[in-house]
XYZ file of C-alpha atoms in Angstrom:
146
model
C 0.000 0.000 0.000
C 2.746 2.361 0.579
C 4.337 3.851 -2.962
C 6.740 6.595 -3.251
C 4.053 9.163 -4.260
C 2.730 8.494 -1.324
C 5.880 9.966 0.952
C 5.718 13.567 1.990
C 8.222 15.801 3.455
C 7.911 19.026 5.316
C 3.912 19.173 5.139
C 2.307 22.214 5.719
C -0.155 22.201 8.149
C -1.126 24.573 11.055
C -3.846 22.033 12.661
C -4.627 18.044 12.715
C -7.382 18.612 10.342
C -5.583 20.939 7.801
C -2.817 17.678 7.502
C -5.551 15.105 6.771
C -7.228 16.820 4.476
C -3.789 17.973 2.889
C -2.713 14.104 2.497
C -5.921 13.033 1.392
C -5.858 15.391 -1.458
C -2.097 14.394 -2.374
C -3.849 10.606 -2.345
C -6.830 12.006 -4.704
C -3.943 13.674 -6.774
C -2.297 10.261 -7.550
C -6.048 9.027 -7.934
C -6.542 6.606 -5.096
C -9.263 8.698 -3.690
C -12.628 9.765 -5.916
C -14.062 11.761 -3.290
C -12.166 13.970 -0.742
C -14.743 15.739 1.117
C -15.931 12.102 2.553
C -13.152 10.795 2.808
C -11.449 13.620 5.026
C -15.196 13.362 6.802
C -14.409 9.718 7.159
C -11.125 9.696 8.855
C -12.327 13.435 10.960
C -14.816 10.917 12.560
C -12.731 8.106 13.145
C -10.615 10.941 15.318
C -14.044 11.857 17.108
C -13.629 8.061 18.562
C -10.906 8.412 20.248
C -7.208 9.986 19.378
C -4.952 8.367 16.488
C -2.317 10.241 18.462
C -0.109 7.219 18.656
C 2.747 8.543 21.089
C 6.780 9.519 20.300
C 5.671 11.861 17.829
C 3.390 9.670 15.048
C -0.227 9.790 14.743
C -2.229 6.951 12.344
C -5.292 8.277 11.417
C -7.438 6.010 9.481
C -10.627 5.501 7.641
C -12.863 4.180 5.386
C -14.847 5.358 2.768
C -16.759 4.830 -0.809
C -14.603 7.952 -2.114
C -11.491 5.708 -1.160
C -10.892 4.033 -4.690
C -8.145 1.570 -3.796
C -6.205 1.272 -0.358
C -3.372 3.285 0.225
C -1.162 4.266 2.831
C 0.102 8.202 3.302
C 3.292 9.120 5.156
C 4.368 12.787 5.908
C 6.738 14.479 8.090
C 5.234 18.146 8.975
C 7.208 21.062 8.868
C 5.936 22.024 12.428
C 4.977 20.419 15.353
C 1.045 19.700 15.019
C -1.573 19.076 18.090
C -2.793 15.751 18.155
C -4.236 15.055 21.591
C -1.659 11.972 21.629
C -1.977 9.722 24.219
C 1.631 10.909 25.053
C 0.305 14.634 25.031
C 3.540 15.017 22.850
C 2.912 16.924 19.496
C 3.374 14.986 16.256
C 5.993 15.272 13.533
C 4.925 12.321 11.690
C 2.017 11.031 10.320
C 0.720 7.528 8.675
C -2.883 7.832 7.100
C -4.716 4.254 5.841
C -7.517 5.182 3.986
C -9.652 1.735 2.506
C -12.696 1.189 0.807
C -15.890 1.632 2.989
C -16.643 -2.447 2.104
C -12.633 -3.165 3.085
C -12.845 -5.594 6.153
C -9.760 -5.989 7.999
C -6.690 -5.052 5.922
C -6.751 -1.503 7.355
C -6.844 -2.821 11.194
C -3.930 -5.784 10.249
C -1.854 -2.747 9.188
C -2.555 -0.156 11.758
C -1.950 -3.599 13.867
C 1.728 -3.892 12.429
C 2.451 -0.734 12.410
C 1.686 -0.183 16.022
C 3.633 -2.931 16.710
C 6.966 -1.652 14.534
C 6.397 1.725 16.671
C 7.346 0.095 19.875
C 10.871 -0.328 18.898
C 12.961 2.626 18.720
C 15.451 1.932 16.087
C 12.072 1.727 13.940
C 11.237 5.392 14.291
C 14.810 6.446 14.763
C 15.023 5.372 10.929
C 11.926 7.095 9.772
C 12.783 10.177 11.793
C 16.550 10.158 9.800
C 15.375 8.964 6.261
C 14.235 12.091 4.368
C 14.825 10.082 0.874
C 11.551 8.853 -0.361
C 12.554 5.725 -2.729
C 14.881 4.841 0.761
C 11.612 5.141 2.843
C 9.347 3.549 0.638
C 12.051 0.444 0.500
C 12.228 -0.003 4.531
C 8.554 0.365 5.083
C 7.653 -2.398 2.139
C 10.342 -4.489 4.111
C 9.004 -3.458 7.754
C 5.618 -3.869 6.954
C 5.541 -6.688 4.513
């Protein structure tokens, strides 16, 4: 699910809700989503749940939604620190967003699943934290998360 395009670097955002919508119109750009406005309502009430606010500075907001064309997984790095209401109550500096198909089962929650599991280990984030190469980035998390 993750692809190059998919990698963003120094992402403009001044709020948690300015960054999903921004990465779920970079994932409409490279036509994985057909409709932004419910899938950035999708993933805004997914939030309303509970915090995606993962801890150590990564959030993994998530959704699904009939404007969500194909699964795909975002990554960014903001350019500033962003409120998440983490569970930490540490601001975020890097975000994951799965976005599947409102009929998708499980595959989101088996990823979110392994990816919360990779985030325990330090060396894990150290690396994404350090790797501001996308082809490098999209290469360890296909091997991470495979």
């Amino acid at each position: 699910m993750i692809e190059e395009q998919n990698i963003l670097f120094q992402l403009e955002a001044a709020t948690q809700k300015e960054a999903i919508r921004s990465l779920v119109e970079k994932a409409a750009a490279n036509g994985k989503i057909s409709d932004v406005e419910n899938t950035v309502q999708a993933v805004l009430n997914r939030e309303e749940e509970g915090t995606t606010g993962f801890g150590k500075g990564i959030a993994i907001p998530h959704g699904k939604s009939d404007g969500v064309a194909e699964p795909v997984l975002m990554f960014a790095k903001t350019a500033e620190d962003l409120e998440w209401n983490s569970m930490d109550g540490e601001p975020v500096q890097m975000i994951f967003l799965i976005l599947v198909p409102e009929e998708s089962h499980q595959e989101h929650l088996q990823l979110l699943a392994k990816l919360a599991r990779k985030l325990m280990h330090d060396d894990f984030i150290a690396t994404l934290r350090e790797t501001n190469d996308a082809e490098q980035l999209t290469a360890f998390l296909e091997k991470e998360l495979a």
